[in-house]
Amino acid sequence: MVKIADEGWRQLLKSEGDKEYFPKLWTSVMHEYASTTCFPPKEKIFRALDLCPYDKVKVVILGQDPYHDYGQANGLCFSVEKGTKLPPSLVNIFKALQYDLGVKPDSNGDLTGWAEQGVLLLNSYLSVRKGQPLSHAQYGWDRFTDRIIELLNAHDTPIVFMLWGGYAKSKARLIDDKKHLVLKAVHPSPLSFYHGFLECKHFSKANDFLAAHGLQPINWAYKS
């Protein structure tokens, strides 16, 4: 069964839990958690959905898989627990936010406040083994999270999708860009950051789109 606390998401995804792939996925992931160290903590696997109900989603930021060391992954893509050293990609996201909206970076990398305002911080793979990026990629998480994107594409209200990097951009095929705003950029990692991410201005573009559709813009300065 899908262990999602939010009732709306739980009902929308109930049929996924009944499909053949999901019990195999869940059994494999739970075996990993029982036999080795995995992230995020088990109770936070579906935290992105729990903090951002379906009918409240305004913006989607898509990551690939969780951070893979202690104190980092907290169930929200690119986010870390408060007090944890900021990973390079998150440092660069904050640099781009300052360039765009003048929000001064600080040491708090917990993006819970974004999620609570309607920013779905979704990884394609919802779990990972300690120290081994993409170690749970083969279990079928992407099938599950692709379904989440499809459900969001059917949302009554237009949504902003931020697709950073080649993998995230590949998900554009699931999104109707005539209805929703699809923003694409290179990944914020140090390898690609200065090839267009700094100047992408996705945060102001998202807020302009939301305001144009009568929705409350995101306060990107508020994190938690």
PDB file of C-alpha atoms in Angstrom:
ATOM      1  CA  MET A   1       0.000   0.000   0.000  1.00  0.00           C
ATOM      2  CA  VAL A   2       1.117   3.557  -0.676  1.00  0.00           C
ATOM      3  CA  LYS A   3       2.046   5.154   2.656  1.00  0.00           C
ATOM      4  CA  ILE A   4       0.921   8.696   1.905  1.00  0.00           C
ATOM      5  CA  ALA A   5      -0.535  10.804   4.718  1.00  0.00           C
ATOM      6  CA  ASP A   6      -2.301  13.379   2.538  1.00  0.00           C
ATOM      7  CA  GLU A   7      -5.786  12.052   1.781  1.00  0.00           C
ATOM      8  CA  GLY A   8      -6.068  13.677  -1.651  1.00  0.00           C
ATOM      9  CA  TRP A   9      -2.833  12.229  -3.003  1.00  0.00           C
ATOM     10  CA  ARG A  10      -3.551   8.894  -1.362  1.00  0.00           C
ATOM     11  CA  GLN A  11      -6.845   8.572  -3.220  1.00  0.00           C
ATOM     12  CA  LEU A  12      -5.401   9.768  -6.530  1.00  0.00           C
ATOM     13  CA  LEU A  13      -2.544   7.258  -6.324  1.00  0.00           C
ATOM     14  CA  LYS A  14      -4.481   4.346  -4.839  1.00  0.00           C
ATOM     15  CA  SER A  15      -4.761   2.666  -8.228  1.00  0.00           C
ATOM     16  CA  GLU A  16      -0.959   2.788  -8.622  1.00  0.00           C
ATOM     17  CA  GLY A  17      -0.618   0.790  -5.423  1.00  0.00           C
ATOM     18  CA  ASP A  18      -2.842  -1.868  -6.959  1.00  0.00           C
ATOM     19  CA  LYS A  19      -0.744  -2.254 -10.115  1.00  0.00           C
ATOM     20  CA  GLU A  20       1.681  -5.145 -10.450  1.00  0.00           C
ATOM     21  CA  TYR A  21       4.822  -3.011 -10.363  1.00  0.00           C
ATOM     22  CA  PHE A  22       4.172  -1.176  -7.098  1.00  0.00           C
ATOM     23  CA  PRO A  23       4.233  -4.075  -4.593  1.00  0.00           C
ATOM     24  CA  LYS A  24       7.544  -5.170  -6.147  1.00  0.00           C
ATOM     25  CA  LEU A  25       8.860  -1.622  -5.892  1.00  0.00           C
ATOM     26  CA  TRP A  26       7.760  -1.226  -2.293  1.00  0.00           C
ATOM     27  CA  THR A  27       9.103  -4.636  -1.234  1.00  0.00           C
ATOM     28  CA  SER A  28      12.491  -3.883  -2.787  1.00  0.00           C
ATOM     29  CA  VAL A  29      12.717  -0.470  -1.169  1.00  0.00           C
ATOM     30  CA  MET A  30      11.645  -1.729   2.258  1.00  0.00           C
ATOM     31  CA  HIS A  31      14.214  -4.544   2.022  1.00  0.00           C
ATOM     32  CA  GLU A  32      16.861  -1.892   1.326  1.00  0.00           C
ATOM     33  CA  TYR A  33      15.795   0.143   4.351  1.00  0.00           C
ATOM     34  CA  ALA A  34      15.869  -2.967   6.544  1.00  0.00           C
ATOM     35  CA  SER A  35      19.274  -4.183   5.370  1.00  0.00           C
ATOM     36  CA  THR A  36      21.304  -1.010   4.797  1.00  0.00           C
ATOM     37  CA  THR A  37      21.243   2.751   5.388  1.00  0.00           C
ATOM     38  CA  CYS A  38      18.916   4.614   3.043  1.00  0.00           C
ATOM     39  CA  PHE A  39      17.639   8.158   2.673  1.00  0.00           C
ATOM     40  CA  PRO A  40      15.436  10.006   3.295  1.00  0.00           C
ATOM     41  CA  PRO A  41      14.204   8.569   6.602  1.00  0.00           C
ATOM     42  CA  LYS A  42      11.483   6.046   5.833  1.00  0.00           C
ATOM     43  CA  GLU A  43       8.728   8.239   7.254  1.00  0.00           C
ATOM     44  CA  LYS A  44       9.721  11.061   4.874  1.00  0.00           C
ATOM     45  CA  ILE A  45       9.663   9.132   1.582  1.00  0.00           C
ATOM     46  CA  PHE A  46       6.358  10.751   0.556  1.00  0.00           C
ATOM     47  CA  ARG A  47       6.906  14.043   2.404  1.00  0.00           C
ATOM     48  CA  ALA A  48       6.781  16.129  -0.786  1.00  0.00           C
ATOM     49  CA  LEU A  49       3.208  14.939  -1.360  1.00  0.00           C
ATOM     50  CA  ASP A  50       2.208  15.239   2.280  1.00  0.00           C
ATOM     51  CA  LEU A  51       3.294  18.887   2.511  1.00  0.00           C
ATOM     52  CA  CYS A  52       1.832  19.917  -0.842  1.00  0.00           C
ATOM     53  CA  PRO A  53      -1.708  18.578  -1.448  1.00  0.00           C
ATOM     54  CA  TYR A  54      -2.797  18.055  -5.049  1.00  0.00           C
ATOM     55  CA  ASP A  55      -5.305  20.896  -5.085  1.00  0.00           C
ATOM     56  CA  LYS A  56      -2.714  23.316  -3.653  1.00  0.00           C
ATOM     57  CA  VAL A  57       0.101  22.695  -6.166  1.00  0.00           C
ATOM     58  CA  LYS A  58       1.199  25.861  -7.966  1.00  0.00           C
ATOM     59  CA  VAL A  59       4.793  25.042  -8.917  1.00  0.00           C
ATOM     60  CA  VAL A  60       6.639  21.768  -9.494  1.00  0.00           C
ATOM     61  CA  ILE A  61      10.417  21.538  -9.189  1.00  0.00           C
ATOM     62  CA  LEU A  62      11.644  18.153 -10.370  1.00  0.00           C
ATOM     63  CA  GLY A  63      14.794  16.514  -9.042  1.00  0.00           C
ATOM     64  CA  GLN A  64      16.299  13.131  -9.806  1.00  0.00           C
ATOM     65  CA  ASP A  65      17.027  11.284  -6.552  1.00  0.00           C
ATOM     66  CA  PRO A  66      17.573  12.257  -2.896  1.00  0.00           C
ATOM     67  CA  TYR A  67      20.835  13.381  -1.350  1.00  0.00           C
ATOM     68  CA  HIS A  68      22.663  10.332  -0.041  1.00  0.00           C
ATOM     69  CA  ASP A  69      24.370  11.289   3.219  1.00  0.00           C
ATOM     70  CA  TYR A  70      23.343  11.871   6.817  1.00  0.00           C
ATOM     71  CA  GLY A  71      21.321  14.989   7.636  1.00  0.00           C
ATOM     72  CA  GLN A  72      20.675  15.844   4.016  1.00  0.00           C
ATOM     73  CA  ALA A  73      17.611  14.287   2.383  1.00  0.00           C
ATOM     74  CA  ASN A  74      14.339  15.334   4.012  1.00  0.00           C
ATOM     75  CA  GLY A  75      11.857  14.161   1.389  1.00  0.00           C
ATOM     76  CA  LEU A  76      11.938  17.369  -0.680  1.00  0.00           C
ATOM     77  CA  CYS A  77      14.137  17.618  -3.766  1.00  0.00           C
ATOM     78  CA  PHE A  78      17.173  19.920  -3.403  1.00  0.00           C
ATOM     79  CA  SER A  79      16.244  20.532   0.268  1.00  0.00           C
ATOM     80  CA  VAL A  80      18.316  19.565   3.312  1.00  0.00           C
ATOM     81  CA  GLU A  81      17.644  19.529   7.020  1.00  0.00           C
ATOM     82  CA  LYS A  82      18.170  22.848   8.778  1.00  0.00           C
ATOM     83  CA  GLY A  83      21.725  23.101  10.094  1.00  0.00           C
ATOM     84  CA  THR A  84      23.182  20.886   7.365  1.00  0.00           C
ATOM     85  CA  LYS A  85      25.907  22.269   5.115  1.00  0.00           C
ATOM     86  CA  LEU A  86      24.350  23.336   1.819  1.00  0.00           C
ATOM     87  CA  PRO A  87      25.106  21.006  -1.119  1.00  0.00           C
ATOM     88  CA  PRO A  88      26.604  22.743  -4.186  1.00  0.00           C
ATOM     89  CA  SER A  89      23.401  22.571  -6.256  1.00  0.00           C
ATOM     90  CA  LEU A  90      21.381  24.227  -3.495  1.00  0.00           C
ATOM     91  CA  VAL A  91      24.038  26.925  -3.093  1.00  0.00           C
ATOM     92  CA  ASN A  92      23.640  27.641  -6.796  1.00  0.00           C
ATOM     93  CA  ILE A  93      19.837  27.693  -6.602  1.00  0.00           C
ATOM     94  CA  PHE A  94      20.131  30.364  -3.923  1.00  0.00           C
ATOM     95  CA  LYS A  95      22.594  32.316  -6.103  1.00  0.00           C
ATOM     96  CA  ALA A  96      20.106  32.265  -8.976  1.00  0.00           C
ATOM     97  CA  LEU A  97      17.323  33.328  -6.615  1.00  0.00           C
ATOM     98  CA  GLN A  98      19.412  36.297  -5.489  1.00  0.00           C
ATOM     99  CA  TYR A  99      20.240  37.202  -9.098  1.00  0.00           C
ATOM    100  CA  ASP A 100      16.556  37.014 -10.018  1.00  0.00           C
ATOM    101  CA  LEU A 101      14.694  38.474  -7.043  1.00  0.00           C
ATOM    102  CA  GLY A 102      17.405  39.843  -4.753  1.00  0.00           C
ATOM    103  CA  VAL A 103      16.751  37.218  -2.059  1.00  0.00           C
ATOM    104  CA  LYS A 104      19.912  37.120   0.028  1.00  0.00           C
ATOM    105  CA  PRO A 105      21.239  33.559   0.512  1.00  0.00           C
ATOM    106  CA  ASP A 106      21.564  32.176   4.022  1.00  0.00           C
ATOM    107  CA  SER A 107      22.663  28.908   5.607  1.00  0.00           C
ATOM    108  CA  ASN A 108      19.170  27.412   5.946  1.00  0.00           C
ATOM    109  CA  GLY A 109      18.640  24.828   3.216  1.00  0.00           C
ATOM    110  CA  ASP A 110      15.299  23.488   4.477  1.00  0.00           C
ATOM    111  CA  LEU A 111      12.748  24.304   1.770  1.00  0.00           C
ATOM    112  CA  THR A 112       9.699  23.239   3.779  1.00  0.00           C
ATOM    113  CA  GLY A 113       8.314  26.773   3.540  1.00  0.00           C
ATOM    114  CA  TRP A 114       8.273  26.544  -0.242  1.00  0.00           C
ATOM    115  CA  ALA A 115       6.384  23.246  -0.090  1.00  0.00           C
ATOM    116  CA  GLU A 116       3.813  24.670   2.296  1.00  0.00           C
ATOM    117  CA  GLN A 117       3.082  27.451  -0.210  1.00  0.00           C
ATOM    118  CA  GLY A 118       2.345  25.044  -3.054  1.00  0.00           C
ATOM    119  CA  VAL A 119       5.765  24.172  -4.475  1.00  0.00           C
ATOM    120  CA  LEU A 120       5.930  20.413  -5.053  1.00  0.00           C
ATOM    121  CA  LEU A 121       9.598  19.487  -4.609  1.00  0.00           C
ATOM    122  CA  LEU A 122       9.473  16.081  -6.269  1.00  0.00           C
ATOM    123  CA  ASN A 123      12.308  13.663  -6.924  1.00  0.00           C
ATOM    124  CA  SER A 124      11.758  11.091  -9.673  1.00  0.00           C
ATOM    125  CA  TYR A 125      13.292   8.426  -7.443  1.00  0.00           C
ATOM    126  CA  LEU A 126      12.066   8.757  -3.874  1.00  0.00           C
ATOM    127  CA  SER A 127      14.796   6.843  -2.066  1.00  0.00           C
ATOM    128  CA  VAL A 128      18.508   6.091  -2.289  1.00  0.00           C
ATOM    129  CA  ARG A 129      21.172   3.966  -0.571  1.00  0.00           C
ATOM    130  CA  LYS A 130      23.759   5.825   1.509  1.00  0.00           C
ATOM    131  CA  GLY A 131      26.642   7.058  -0.626  1.00  0.00           C
ATOM    132  CA  GLN A 132      25.284   5.546  -3.848  1.00  0.00           C
ATOM    133  CA  PRO A 133      23.453   7.961  -6.145  1.00  0.00           C
ATOM    134  CA  LEU A 134      20.721   6.388  -8.300  1.00  0.00           C
ATOM    135  CA  SER A 135      21.010   3.120  -6.370  1.00  0.00           C
ATOM    136  CA  HIS A 136      17.198   2.774  -6.252  1.00  0.00           C
ATOM    137  CA  ALA A 137      16.617   3.888  -9.825  1.00  0.00           C
ATOM    138  CA  GLN A 138      15.965   0.358 -11.067  1.00  0.00           C
ATOM    139  CA  TYR A 139      13.036  -0.360  -8.732  1.00  0.00           C
ATOM    140  CA  GLY A 140      10.318   1.564 -10.584  1.00  0.00           C
ATOM    141  CA  TRP A 141      10.030   4.845  -8.717  1.00  0.00           C
ATOM    142  CA  ASP A 142      10.046   6.753 -12.003  1.00  0.00           C
ATOM    143  CA  ARG A 143       6.892   4.975 -13.131  1.00  0.00           C
ATOM    144  CA  PHE A 144       5.197   6.103  -9.932  1.00  0.00           C
ATOM    145  CA  THR A 145       6.389   9.700 -10.132  1.00  0.00           C
ATOM    146  CA  ASP A 146       5.597   9.914 -13.856  1.00  0.00           C
ATOM    147  CA  ARG A 147       2.029   9.160 -12.843  1.00  0.00           C
ATOM    148  CA  ILE A 148       2.182  12.066 -10.392  1.00  0.00           C
ATOM    149  CA  ILE A 149       3.270  14.367 -13.234  1.00  0.00           C
ATOM    150  CA  GLU A 150       0.438  13.057 -15.421  1.00  0.00           C
ATOM    151  CA  LEU A 151      -2.059  13.797 -12.656  1.00  0.00           C
ATOM    152  CA  LEU A 152      -0.652  17.297 -12.281  1.00  0.00           C
ATOM    153  CA  ASN A 153      -0.877  17.808 -16.035  1.00  0.00           C
ATOM    154  CA  ALA A 154      -4.626  17.147 -15.694  1.00  0.00           C
ATOM    155  CA  HIS A 155      -4.908  19.753 -12.934  1.00  0.00           C
ATOM    156  CA  ASP A 156      -7.769  22.242 -13.422  1.00  0.00           C
ATOM    157  CA  THR A 157      -5.498  25.164 -12.582  1.00  0.00           C
ATOM    158  CA  PRO A 158      -2.375  25.961 -14.633  1.00  0.00           C
ATOM    159  CA  ILE A 159       0.885  24.957 -12.936  1.00  0.00           C
ATOM    160  CA  VAL A 160       4.495  26.072 -13.366  1.00  0.00           C
ATOM    161  CA  PHE A 161       6.930  23.201 -14.032  1.00  0.00           C
ATOM    162  CA  MET A 162      10.639  23.905 -13.508  1.00  0.00           C
ATOM    163  CA  LEU A 163      12.748  21.333 -15.335  1.00  0.00           C
ATOM    164  CA  TRP A 164      16.449  21.666 -14.537  1.00  0.00           C
ATOM    165  CA  GLY A 165      18.941  19.463 -16.375  1.00  0.00           C
ATOM    166  CA  GLY A 166      18.596  16.829 -19.058  1.00  0.00           C
ATOM    167  CA  TYR A 167      16.787  14.249 -16.964  1.00  0.00           C
ATOM    168  CA  ALA A 168      14.140  16.675 -15.727  1.00  0.00           C
ATOM    169  CA  LYS A 169      13.692  18.077 -19.230  1.00  0.00           C
ATOM    170  CA  SER A 170      12.886  14.562 -20.476  1.00  0.00           C
ATOM    171  CA  LYS A 171       9.673  14.735 -18.432  1.00  0.00           C
ATOM    172  CA  ALA A 172       8.369  17.592 -20.594  1.00  0.00           C
ATOM    173  CA  ARG A 173       6.719  14.946 -22.776  1.00  0.00           C
ATOM    174  CA  LEU A 174       4.212  14.405 -19.952  1.00  0.00           C
ATOM    175  CA  ILE A 175       3.176  18.061 -19.742  1.00  0.00           C
ATOM    176  CA  ASP A 176       0.835  20.141 -21.912  1.00  0.00           C
ATOM    177  CA  ASP A 177       2.810  23.352 -22.412  1.00  0.00           C
ATOM    178  CA  LYS A 178      -0.205  25.085 -23.890  1.00  0.00           C
ATOM    179  CA  LYS A 179      -1.950  24.870 -20.522  1.00  0.00           C
ATOM    180  CA  HIS A 180       0.970  24.950 -18.101  1.00  0.00           C
ATOM    181  CA  LEU A 181       4.176  26.996 -17.986  1.00  0.00           C
ATOM    182  CA  VAL A 182       7.177  24.737 -18.617  1.00  0.00           C
ATOM    183  CA  LEU A 183      10.477  26.393 -17.682  1.00  0.00           C
ATOM    184  CA  LYS A 184      13.680  24.621 -18.733  1.00  0.00           C
ATOM    185  CA  ALA A 185      17.275  25.277 -17.729  1.00  0.00           C
ATOM    186  CA  VAL A 186      20.556  23.483 -17.228  1.00  0.00           C
ATOM    187  CA  HIS A 187      21.049  21.734 -13.892  1.00  0.00           C
ATOM    188  CA  PRO A 188      22.200  23.931 -10.992  1.00  0.00           C
ATOM    189  CA  SER A 189      25.209  21.674 -10.343  1.00  0.00           C
ATOM    190  CA  PRO A 190      28.649  23.336 -10.479  1.00  0.00           C
ATOM    191  CA  LEU A 191      29.321  21.596 -13.804  1.00  0.00           C
ATOM    192  CA  SER A 192      26.576  23.472 -15.638  1.00  0.00           C
ATOM    193  CA  PHE A 193      25.509  26.366 -13.416  1.00  0.00           C
ATOM    194  CA  TYR A 194      27.276  29.086 -15.409  1.00  0.00           C
ATOM    195  CA  HIS A 195      25.848  27.823 -18.695  1.00  0.00           C
ATOM    196  CA  GLY A 196      22.524  29.540 -18.180  1.00  0.00           C
ATOM    197  CA  PHE A 197      21.094  28.599 -14.789  1.00  0.00           C
ATOM    198  CA  LEU A 198      22.192  31.756 -12.993  1.00  0.00           C
ATOM    199  CA  GLU A 199      20.321  33.976 -15.435  1.00  0.00           C
ATOM    200  CA  CYS A 200      17.240  31.760 -16.013  1.00  0.00           C
ATOM    201  CA  LYS A 201      14.979  33.876 -13.734  1.00  0.00           C
ATOM    202  CA  HIS A 202      12.595  30.970 -13.200  1.00  0.00           C
ATOM    203  CA  PHE A 203      11.433  32.288  -9.835  1.00  0.00           C
ATOM    204  CA  SER A 204      10.163  35.626 -11.131  1.00  0.00           C
ATOM    205  CA  LYS A 205       8.751  33.992 -14.264  1.00  0.00           C
ATOM    206  CA  ALA A 206       6.817  31.566 -12.081  1.00  0.00           C
ATOM    207  CA  ASN A 207       5.402  34.360  -9.941  1.00  0.00           C
ATOM    208  CA  ASP A 208       4.431  36.417 -12.984  1.00  0.00           C
ATOM    209  CA  PHE A 209       2.565  33.415 -14.394  1.00  0.00           C
ATOM    210  CA  LEU A 210       0.788  32.728 -11.104  1.00  0.00           C
ATOM    211  CA  ALA A 211      -0.251  36.355 -10.725  1.00  0.00           C
ATOM    212  CA  ALA A 212      -1.523  36.436 -14.319  1.00  0.00           C
ATOM    213  CA  HIS A 213      -3.803  33.496 -13.463  1.00  0.00           C
ATOM    214  CA  GLY A 214      -5.120  35.048 -10.269  1.00  0.00           C
ATOM    215  CA  LEU A 215      -2.975  32.940  -7.943  1.00  0.00           C
ATOM    216  CA  GLN A 216      -0.889  34.061  -4.981  1.00  0.00           C
ATOM    217  CA  PRO A 217       2.799  34.227  -5.967  1.00  0.00           C
ATOM    218  CA  ILE A 218       5.375  32.259  -3.992  1.00  0.00           C
ATOM    219  CA  ASN A 219       7.369  34.015  -1.300  1.00  0.00           C
ATOM    220  CA  TRP A 220      10.718  32.485  -2.285  1.00  0.00           C
ATOM    221  CA  ALA A 221      12.445  34.180   0.651  1.00  0.00           C
ATOM    222  CA  TYR A 222      10.427  32.072   3.111  1.00  0.00           C
ATOM    223  CA  LYS A 223      11.796  28.558   3.545  1.00  0.00           C
ATOM    224  CA  SER A 224      10.910  27.252   7.025  1.00  0.00           C
TER     225      SER A 224
END
